[in-house]
Tab-separated table of N, CA, C and O in Angstrom:
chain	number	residue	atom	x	y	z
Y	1	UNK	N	97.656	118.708	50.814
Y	1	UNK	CA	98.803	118.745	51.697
Y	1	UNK	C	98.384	118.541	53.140
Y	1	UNK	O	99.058	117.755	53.806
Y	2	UNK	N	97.428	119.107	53.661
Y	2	UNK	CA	96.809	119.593	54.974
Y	2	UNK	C	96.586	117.643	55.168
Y	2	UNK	O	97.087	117.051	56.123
Y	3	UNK	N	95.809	116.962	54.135
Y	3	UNK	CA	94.889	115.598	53.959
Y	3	UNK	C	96.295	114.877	54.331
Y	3	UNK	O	96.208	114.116	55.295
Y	4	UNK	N	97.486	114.980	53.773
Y	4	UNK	CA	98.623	114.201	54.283
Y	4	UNK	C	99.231	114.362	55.672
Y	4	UNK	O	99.883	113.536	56.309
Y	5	UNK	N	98.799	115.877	56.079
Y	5	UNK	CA	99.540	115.348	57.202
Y	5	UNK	C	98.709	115.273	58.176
Y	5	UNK	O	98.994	115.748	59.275
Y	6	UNK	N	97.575	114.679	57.937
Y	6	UNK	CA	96.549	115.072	59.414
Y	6	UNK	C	96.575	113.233	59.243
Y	6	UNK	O	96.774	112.447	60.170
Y	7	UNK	N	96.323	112.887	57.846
Y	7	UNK	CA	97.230	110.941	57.332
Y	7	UNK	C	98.126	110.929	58.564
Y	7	UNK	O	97.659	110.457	59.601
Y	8	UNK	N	99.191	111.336	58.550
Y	8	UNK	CA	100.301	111.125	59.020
Y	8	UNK	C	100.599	111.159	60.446
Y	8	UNK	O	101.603	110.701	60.991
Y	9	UNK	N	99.477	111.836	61.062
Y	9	UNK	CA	99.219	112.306	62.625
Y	9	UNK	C	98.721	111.704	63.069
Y	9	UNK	O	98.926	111.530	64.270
Y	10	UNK	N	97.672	110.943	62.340
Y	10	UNK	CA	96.713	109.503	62.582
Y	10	UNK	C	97.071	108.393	63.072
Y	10	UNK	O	96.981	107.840	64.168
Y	11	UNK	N	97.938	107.914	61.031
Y	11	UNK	CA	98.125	106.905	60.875
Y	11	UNK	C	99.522	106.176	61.453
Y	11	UNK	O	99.818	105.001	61.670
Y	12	UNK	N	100.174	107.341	61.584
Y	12	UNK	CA	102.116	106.704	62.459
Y	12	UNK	C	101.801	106.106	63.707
Y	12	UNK	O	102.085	104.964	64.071
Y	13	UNK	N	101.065	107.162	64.448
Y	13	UNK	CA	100.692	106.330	65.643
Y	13	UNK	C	99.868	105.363	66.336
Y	13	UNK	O	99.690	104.835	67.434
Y	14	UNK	N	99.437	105.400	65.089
Y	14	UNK	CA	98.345	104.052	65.242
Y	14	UNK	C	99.016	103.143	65.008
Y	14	UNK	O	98.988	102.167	65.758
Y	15	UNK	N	99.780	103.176	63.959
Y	15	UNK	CA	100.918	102.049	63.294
Y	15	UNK	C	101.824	101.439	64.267
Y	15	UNK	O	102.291	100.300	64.273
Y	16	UNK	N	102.053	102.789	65.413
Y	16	UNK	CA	103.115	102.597	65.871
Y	16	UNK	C	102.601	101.092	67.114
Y	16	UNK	O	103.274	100.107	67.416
Y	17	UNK	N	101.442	101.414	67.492
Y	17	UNK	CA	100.434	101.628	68.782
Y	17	UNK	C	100.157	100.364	67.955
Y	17	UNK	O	100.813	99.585	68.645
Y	18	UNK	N	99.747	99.745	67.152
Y	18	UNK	CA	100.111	98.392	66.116
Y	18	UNK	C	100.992	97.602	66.603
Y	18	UNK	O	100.672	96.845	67.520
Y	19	UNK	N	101.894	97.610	66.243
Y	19	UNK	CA	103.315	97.259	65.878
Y	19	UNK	C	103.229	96.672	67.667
Y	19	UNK	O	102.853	95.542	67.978
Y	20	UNK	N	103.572	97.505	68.435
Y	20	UNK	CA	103.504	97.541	70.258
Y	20	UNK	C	102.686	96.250	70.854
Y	20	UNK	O	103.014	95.416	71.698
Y	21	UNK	N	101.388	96.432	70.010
Y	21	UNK	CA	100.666	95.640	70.065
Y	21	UNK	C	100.598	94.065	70.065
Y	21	UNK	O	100.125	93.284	70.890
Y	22	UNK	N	101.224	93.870	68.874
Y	22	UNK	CA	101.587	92.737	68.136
Y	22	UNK	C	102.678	91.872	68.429
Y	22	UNK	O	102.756	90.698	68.070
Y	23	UNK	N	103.835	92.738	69.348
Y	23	UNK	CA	105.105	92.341	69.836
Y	23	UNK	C	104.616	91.943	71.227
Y	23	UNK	O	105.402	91.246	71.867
Y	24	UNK	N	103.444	92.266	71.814
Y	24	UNK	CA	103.169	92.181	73.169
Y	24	UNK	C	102.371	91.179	73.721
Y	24	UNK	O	102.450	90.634	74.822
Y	25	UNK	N	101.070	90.904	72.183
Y	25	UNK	CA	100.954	89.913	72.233
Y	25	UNK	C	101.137	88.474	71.333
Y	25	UNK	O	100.412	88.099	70.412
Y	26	UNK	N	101.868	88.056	71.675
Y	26	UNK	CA	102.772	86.927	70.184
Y	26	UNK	C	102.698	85.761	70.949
Y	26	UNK	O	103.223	84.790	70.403
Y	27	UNK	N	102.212	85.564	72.036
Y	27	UNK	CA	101.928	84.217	73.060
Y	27	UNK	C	101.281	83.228	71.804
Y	27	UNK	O	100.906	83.584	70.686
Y	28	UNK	N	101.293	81.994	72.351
Y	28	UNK	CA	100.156	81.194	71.170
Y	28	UNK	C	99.343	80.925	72.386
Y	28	UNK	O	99.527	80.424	73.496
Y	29	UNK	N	98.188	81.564	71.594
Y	29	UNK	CA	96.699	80.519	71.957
Y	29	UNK	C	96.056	79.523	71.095
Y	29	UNK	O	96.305	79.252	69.920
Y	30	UNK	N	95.207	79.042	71.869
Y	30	UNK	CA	94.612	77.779	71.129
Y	30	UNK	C	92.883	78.391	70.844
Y	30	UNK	O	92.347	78.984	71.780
Y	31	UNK	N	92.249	78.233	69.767
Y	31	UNK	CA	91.216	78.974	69.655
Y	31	UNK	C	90.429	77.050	69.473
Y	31	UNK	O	90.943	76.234	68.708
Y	32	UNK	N	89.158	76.714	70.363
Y	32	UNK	CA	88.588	75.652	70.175
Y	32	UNK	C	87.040	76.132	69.457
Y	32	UNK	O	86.300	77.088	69.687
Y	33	UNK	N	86.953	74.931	68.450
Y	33	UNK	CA	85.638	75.177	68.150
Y	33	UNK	C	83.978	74.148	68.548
Y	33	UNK	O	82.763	74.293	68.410
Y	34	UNK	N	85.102	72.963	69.177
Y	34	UNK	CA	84.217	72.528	69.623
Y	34	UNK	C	83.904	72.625	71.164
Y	34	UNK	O	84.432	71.703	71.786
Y	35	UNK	N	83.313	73.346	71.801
Y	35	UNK	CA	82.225	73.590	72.787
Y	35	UNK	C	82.242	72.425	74.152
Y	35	UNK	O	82.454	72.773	75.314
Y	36	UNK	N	81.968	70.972	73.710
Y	36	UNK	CA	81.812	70.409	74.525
Y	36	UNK	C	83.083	69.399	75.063
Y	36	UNK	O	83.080	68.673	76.057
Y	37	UNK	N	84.124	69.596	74.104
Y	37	UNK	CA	85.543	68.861	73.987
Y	37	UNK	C	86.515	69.403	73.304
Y	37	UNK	O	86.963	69.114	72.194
Y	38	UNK	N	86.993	70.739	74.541
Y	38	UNK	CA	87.686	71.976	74.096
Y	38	UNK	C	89.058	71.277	73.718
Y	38	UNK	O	89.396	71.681	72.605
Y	39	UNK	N	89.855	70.488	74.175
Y	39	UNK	CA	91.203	69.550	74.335
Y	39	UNK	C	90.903	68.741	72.469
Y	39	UNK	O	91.849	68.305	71.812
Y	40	UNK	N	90.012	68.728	72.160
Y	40	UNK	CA	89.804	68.205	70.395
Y	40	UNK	C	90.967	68.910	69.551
Y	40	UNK	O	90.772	70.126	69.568
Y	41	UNK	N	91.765	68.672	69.039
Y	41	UNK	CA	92.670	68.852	68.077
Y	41	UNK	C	92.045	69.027	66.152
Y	41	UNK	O	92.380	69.602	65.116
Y	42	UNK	N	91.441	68.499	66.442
Y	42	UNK	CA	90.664	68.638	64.617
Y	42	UNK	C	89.914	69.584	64.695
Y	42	UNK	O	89.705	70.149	63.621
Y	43	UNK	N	89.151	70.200	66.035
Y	43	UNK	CA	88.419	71.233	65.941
Y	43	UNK	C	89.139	72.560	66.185
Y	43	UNK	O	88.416	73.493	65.834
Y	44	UNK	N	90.018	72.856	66.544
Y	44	UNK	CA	91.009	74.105	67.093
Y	44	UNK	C	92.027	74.496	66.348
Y	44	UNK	O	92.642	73.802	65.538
Y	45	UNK	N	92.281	76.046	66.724
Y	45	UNK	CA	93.612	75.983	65.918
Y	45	UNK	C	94.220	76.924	66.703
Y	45	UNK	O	93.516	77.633	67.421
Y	46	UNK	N	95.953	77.108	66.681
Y	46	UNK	CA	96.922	77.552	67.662
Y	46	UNK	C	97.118	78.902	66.600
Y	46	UNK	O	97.043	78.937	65.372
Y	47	UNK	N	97.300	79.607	67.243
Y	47	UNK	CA	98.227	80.559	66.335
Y	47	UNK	C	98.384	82.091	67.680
Y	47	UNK	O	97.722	82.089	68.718
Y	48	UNK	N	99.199	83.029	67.373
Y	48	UNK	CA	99.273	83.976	68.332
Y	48	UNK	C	97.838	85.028	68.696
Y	48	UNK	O	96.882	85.180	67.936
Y	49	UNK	N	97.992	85.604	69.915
Y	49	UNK	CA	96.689	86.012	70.441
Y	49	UNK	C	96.152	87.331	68.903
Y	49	UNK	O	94.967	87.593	68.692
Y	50	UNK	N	97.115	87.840	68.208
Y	50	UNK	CA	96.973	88.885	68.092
Y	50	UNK	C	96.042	88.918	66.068
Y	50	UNK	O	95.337	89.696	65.426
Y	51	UNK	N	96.831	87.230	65.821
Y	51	UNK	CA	96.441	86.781	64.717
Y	51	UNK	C	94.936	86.994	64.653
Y	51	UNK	O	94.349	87.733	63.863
Y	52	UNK	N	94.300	86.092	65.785
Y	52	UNK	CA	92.921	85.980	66.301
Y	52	UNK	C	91.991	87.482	66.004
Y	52	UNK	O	91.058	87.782	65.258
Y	53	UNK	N	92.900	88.269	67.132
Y	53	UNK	CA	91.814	89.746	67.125
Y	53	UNK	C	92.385	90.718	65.597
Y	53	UNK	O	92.290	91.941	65.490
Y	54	UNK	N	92.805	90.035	64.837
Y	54	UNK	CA	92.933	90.934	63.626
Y	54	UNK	C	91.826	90.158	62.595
Y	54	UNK	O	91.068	90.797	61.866
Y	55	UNK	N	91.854	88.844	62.648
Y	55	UNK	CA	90.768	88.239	61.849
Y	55	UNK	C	89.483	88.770	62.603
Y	55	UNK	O	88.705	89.512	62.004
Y	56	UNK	N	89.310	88.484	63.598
Y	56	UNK	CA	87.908	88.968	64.463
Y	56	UNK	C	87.408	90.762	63.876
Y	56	UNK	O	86.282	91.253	63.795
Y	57	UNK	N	89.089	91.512	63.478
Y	57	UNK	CA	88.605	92.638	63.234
Y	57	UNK	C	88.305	92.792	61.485
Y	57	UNK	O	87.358	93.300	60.885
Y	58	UNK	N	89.053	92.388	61.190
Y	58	UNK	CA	88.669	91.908	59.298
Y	58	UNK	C	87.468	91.670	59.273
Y	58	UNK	O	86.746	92.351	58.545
Y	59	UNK	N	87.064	90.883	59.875
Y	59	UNK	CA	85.158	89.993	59.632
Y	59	UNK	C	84.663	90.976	60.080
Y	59	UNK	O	83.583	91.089	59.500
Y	60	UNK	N	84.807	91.892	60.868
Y	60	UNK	CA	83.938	92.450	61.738
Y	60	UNK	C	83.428	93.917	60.793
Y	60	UNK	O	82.353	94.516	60.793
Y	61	UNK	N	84.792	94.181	59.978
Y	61	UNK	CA	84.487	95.643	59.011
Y	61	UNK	C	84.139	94.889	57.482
Y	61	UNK	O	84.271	95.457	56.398
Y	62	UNK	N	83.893	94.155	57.584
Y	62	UNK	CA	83.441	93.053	56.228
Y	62	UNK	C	81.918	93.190	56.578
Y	62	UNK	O	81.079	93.813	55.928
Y	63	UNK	N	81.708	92.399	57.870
Y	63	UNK	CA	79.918	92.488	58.481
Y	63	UNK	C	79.577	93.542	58.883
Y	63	UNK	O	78.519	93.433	59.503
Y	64	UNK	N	80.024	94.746	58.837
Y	64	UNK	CA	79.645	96.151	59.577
Y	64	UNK	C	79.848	96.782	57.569
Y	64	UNK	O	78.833	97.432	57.321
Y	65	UNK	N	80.423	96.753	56.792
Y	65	UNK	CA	80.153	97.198	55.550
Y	65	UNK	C	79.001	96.648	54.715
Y	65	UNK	O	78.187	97.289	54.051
Y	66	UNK	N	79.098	95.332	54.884
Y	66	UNK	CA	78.012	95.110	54.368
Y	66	UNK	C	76.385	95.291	55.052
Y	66	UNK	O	75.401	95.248	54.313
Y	67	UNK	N	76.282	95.469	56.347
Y	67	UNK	CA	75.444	95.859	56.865
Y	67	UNK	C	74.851	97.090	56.634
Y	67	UNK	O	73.657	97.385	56.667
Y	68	UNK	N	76.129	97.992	56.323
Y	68	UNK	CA	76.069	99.517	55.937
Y	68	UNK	C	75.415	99.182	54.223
Y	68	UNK	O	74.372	99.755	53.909
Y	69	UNK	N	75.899	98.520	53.504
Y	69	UNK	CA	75.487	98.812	52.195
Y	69	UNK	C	73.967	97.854	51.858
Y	69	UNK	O	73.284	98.181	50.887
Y	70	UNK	N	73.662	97.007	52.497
Y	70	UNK	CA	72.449	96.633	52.617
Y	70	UNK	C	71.017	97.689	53.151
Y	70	UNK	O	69.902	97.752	52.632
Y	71	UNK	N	71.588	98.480	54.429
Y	71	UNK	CA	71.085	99.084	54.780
Y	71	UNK	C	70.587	100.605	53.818
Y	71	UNK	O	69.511	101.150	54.062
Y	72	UNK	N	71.475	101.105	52.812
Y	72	UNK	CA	71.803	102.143	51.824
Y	72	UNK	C	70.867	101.324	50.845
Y	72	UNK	O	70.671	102.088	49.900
Y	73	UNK	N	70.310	100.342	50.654
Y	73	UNK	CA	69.997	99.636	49.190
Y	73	UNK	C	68.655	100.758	48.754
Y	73	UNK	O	68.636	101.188	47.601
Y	74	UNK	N	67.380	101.256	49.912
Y	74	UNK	CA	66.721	101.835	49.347
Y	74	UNK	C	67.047	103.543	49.260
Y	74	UNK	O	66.139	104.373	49.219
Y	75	UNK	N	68.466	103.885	49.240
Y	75	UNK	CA	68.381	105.037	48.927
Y	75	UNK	C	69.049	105.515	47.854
Y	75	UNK	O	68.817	106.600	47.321
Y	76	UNK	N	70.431	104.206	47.298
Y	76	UNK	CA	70.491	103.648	46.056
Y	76	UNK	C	69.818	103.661	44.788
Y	76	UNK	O	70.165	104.019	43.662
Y	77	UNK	N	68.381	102.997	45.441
Y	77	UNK	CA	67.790	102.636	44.263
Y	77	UNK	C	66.435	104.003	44.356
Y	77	UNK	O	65.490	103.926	43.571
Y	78	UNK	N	66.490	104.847	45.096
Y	78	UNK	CA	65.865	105.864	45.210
Y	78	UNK	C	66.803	107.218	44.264
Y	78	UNK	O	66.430	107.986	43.378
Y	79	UNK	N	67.550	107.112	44.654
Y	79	UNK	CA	68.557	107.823	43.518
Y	79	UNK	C	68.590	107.225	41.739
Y	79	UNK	O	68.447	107.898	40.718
Y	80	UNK	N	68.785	106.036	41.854
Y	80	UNK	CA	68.612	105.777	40.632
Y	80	UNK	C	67.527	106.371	39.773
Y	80	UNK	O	67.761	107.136	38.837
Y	81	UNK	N	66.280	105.960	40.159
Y	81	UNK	CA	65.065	106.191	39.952
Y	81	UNK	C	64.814	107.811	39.833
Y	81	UNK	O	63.798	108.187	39.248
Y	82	UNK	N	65.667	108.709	40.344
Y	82	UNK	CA	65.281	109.863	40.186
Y	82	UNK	C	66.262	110.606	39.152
Y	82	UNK	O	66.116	111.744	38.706
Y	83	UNK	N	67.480	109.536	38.826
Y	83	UNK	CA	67.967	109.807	37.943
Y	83	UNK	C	67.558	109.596	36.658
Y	83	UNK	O	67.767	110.525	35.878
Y	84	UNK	N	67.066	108.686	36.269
Y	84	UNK	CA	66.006	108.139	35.171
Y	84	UNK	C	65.402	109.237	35.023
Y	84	UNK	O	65.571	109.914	34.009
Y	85	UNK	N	64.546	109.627	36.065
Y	85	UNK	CA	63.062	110.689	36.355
Y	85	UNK	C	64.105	112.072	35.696
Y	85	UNK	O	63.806	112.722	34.695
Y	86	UNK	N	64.782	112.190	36.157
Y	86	UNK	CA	65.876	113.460	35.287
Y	86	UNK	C	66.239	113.202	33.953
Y	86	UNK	O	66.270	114.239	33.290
Y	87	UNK	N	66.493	112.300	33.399
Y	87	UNK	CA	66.738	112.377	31.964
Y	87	UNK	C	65.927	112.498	31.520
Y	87	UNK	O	65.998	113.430	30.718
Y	88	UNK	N	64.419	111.737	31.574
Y	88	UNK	CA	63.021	111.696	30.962
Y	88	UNK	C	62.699	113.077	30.937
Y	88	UNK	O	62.211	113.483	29.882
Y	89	UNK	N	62.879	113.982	31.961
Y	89	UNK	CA	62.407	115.360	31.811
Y	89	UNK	C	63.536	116.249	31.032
Y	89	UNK	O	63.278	117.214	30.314
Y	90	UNK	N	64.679	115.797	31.280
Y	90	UNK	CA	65.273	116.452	30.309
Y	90	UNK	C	65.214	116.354	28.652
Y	90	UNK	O	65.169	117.269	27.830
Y	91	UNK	N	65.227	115.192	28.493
Y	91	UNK	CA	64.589	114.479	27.180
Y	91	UNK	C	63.190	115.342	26.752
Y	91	UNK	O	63.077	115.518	25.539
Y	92	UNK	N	62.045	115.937	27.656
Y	92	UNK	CA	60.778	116.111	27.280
Y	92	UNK	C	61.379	117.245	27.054
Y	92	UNK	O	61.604	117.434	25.858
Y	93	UNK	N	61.783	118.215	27.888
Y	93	UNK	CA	62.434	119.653	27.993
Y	93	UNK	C	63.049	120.145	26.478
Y	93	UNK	O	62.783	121.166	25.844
Y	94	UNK	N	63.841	119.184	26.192
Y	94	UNK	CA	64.212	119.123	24.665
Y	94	UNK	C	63.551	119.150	23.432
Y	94	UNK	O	63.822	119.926	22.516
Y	95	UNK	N	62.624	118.237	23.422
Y	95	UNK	CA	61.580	118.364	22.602
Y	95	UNK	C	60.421	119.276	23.090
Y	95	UNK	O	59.312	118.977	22.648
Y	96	UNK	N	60.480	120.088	23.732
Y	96	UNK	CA	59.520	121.134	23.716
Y	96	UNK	C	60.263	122.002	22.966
Y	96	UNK	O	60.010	122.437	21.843
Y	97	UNK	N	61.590	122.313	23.970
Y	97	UNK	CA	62.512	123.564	23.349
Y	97	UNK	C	62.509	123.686	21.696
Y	97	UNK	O	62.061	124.683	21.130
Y	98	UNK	N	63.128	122.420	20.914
Y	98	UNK	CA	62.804	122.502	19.788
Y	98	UNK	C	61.454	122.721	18.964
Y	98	UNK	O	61.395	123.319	17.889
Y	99	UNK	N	60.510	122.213	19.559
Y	99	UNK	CA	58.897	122.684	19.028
Y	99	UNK	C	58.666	123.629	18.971
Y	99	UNK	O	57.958	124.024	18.044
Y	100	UNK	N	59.315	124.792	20.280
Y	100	UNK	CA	58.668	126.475	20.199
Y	100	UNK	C	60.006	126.806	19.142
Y	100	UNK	O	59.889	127.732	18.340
Y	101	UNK	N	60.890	126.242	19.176
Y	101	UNK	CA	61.834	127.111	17.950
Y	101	UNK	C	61.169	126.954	16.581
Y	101	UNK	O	60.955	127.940	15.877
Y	102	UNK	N	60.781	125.475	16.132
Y	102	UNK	CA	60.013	125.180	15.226
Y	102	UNK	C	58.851	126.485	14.783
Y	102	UNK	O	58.524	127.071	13.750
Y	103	UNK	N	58.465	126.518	16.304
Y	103	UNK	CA	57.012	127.226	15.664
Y	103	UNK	C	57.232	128.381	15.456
Y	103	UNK	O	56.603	128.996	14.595
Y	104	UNK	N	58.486	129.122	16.440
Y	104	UNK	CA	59.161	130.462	16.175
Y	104	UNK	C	59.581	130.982	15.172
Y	104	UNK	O	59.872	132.162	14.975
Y	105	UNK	N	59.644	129.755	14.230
Y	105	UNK	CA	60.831	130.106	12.804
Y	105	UNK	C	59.486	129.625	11.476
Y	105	UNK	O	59.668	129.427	10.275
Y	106	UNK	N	58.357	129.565	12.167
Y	106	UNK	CA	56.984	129.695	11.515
Y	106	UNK	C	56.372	130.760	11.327
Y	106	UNK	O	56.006	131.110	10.205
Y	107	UNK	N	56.116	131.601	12.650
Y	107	UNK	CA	55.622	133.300	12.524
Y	107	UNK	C	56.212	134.371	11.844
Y	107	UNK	O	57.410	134.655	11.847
Y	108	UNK	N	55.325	134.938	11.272
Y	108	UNK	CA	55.740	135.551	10.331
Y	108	UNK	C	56.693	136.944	11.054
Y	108	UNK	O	56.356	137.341	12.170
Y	109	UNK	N	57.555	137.433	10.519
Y	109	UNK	CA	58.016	138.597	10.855
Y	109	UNK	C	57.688	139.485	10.595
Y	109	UNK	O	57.070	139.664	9.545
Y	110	UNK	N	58.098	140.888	11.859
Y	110	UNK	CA	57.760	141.688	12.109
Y	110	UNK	C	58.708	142.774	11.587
Y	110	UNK	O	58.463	143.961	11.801
């Protein structure tokens, strides 16, 4: 309950603070890709200012996640590996346990 509304305290006004955003800037720009002959038409493309900084922000948590999960790869595979390392001992743990019962249900009683 608490997780929804602290959501809700966040996310409205960010939405809102969005929205504000988007109405404010709706101008068209021209984004060029060629460098030395910005006025090129095959290299550019028009669309509003705001289109621009939302793709710029998409790519940007695309290259900042994957940076993050590249960066995580050796602790990933450090976990893995110790998970393995945990079954193997649990696996040995097992076959001991059963060996001393084995040998327990060998001695003679008392």
């Amino acid at each position: 309950m608490t997780k929804k509304i602290i959501n809700l305290l966040i996310l409205l006004p960010l939405g809102i603070i969005l929205v504000i955003f988007c109405v404010a800037n709706r101008q068209s720009v021209s984004l060029a890709f060629n460098p030395f002959r910005p006025e090129d038409q095959v290299l550019s493309l028009s669309a509003p200012l705001f289109v621009f900084l939302f793709i710029a922000l998409i790519i940007g948590m695309f290259v900042g996640a994957a940076a993050t999960w590249l960066g995580q790869g050796k602790h990933r595979k450090r976990a893995r590996n110790e998970a393995k390392e945990a079954v193997r001992w649990q696996t040995e743990a097992g076959h001991h346990k059963s060996r001393a019962e084995e040998i327990a249900g060998q001695l003679p009683s008392r």
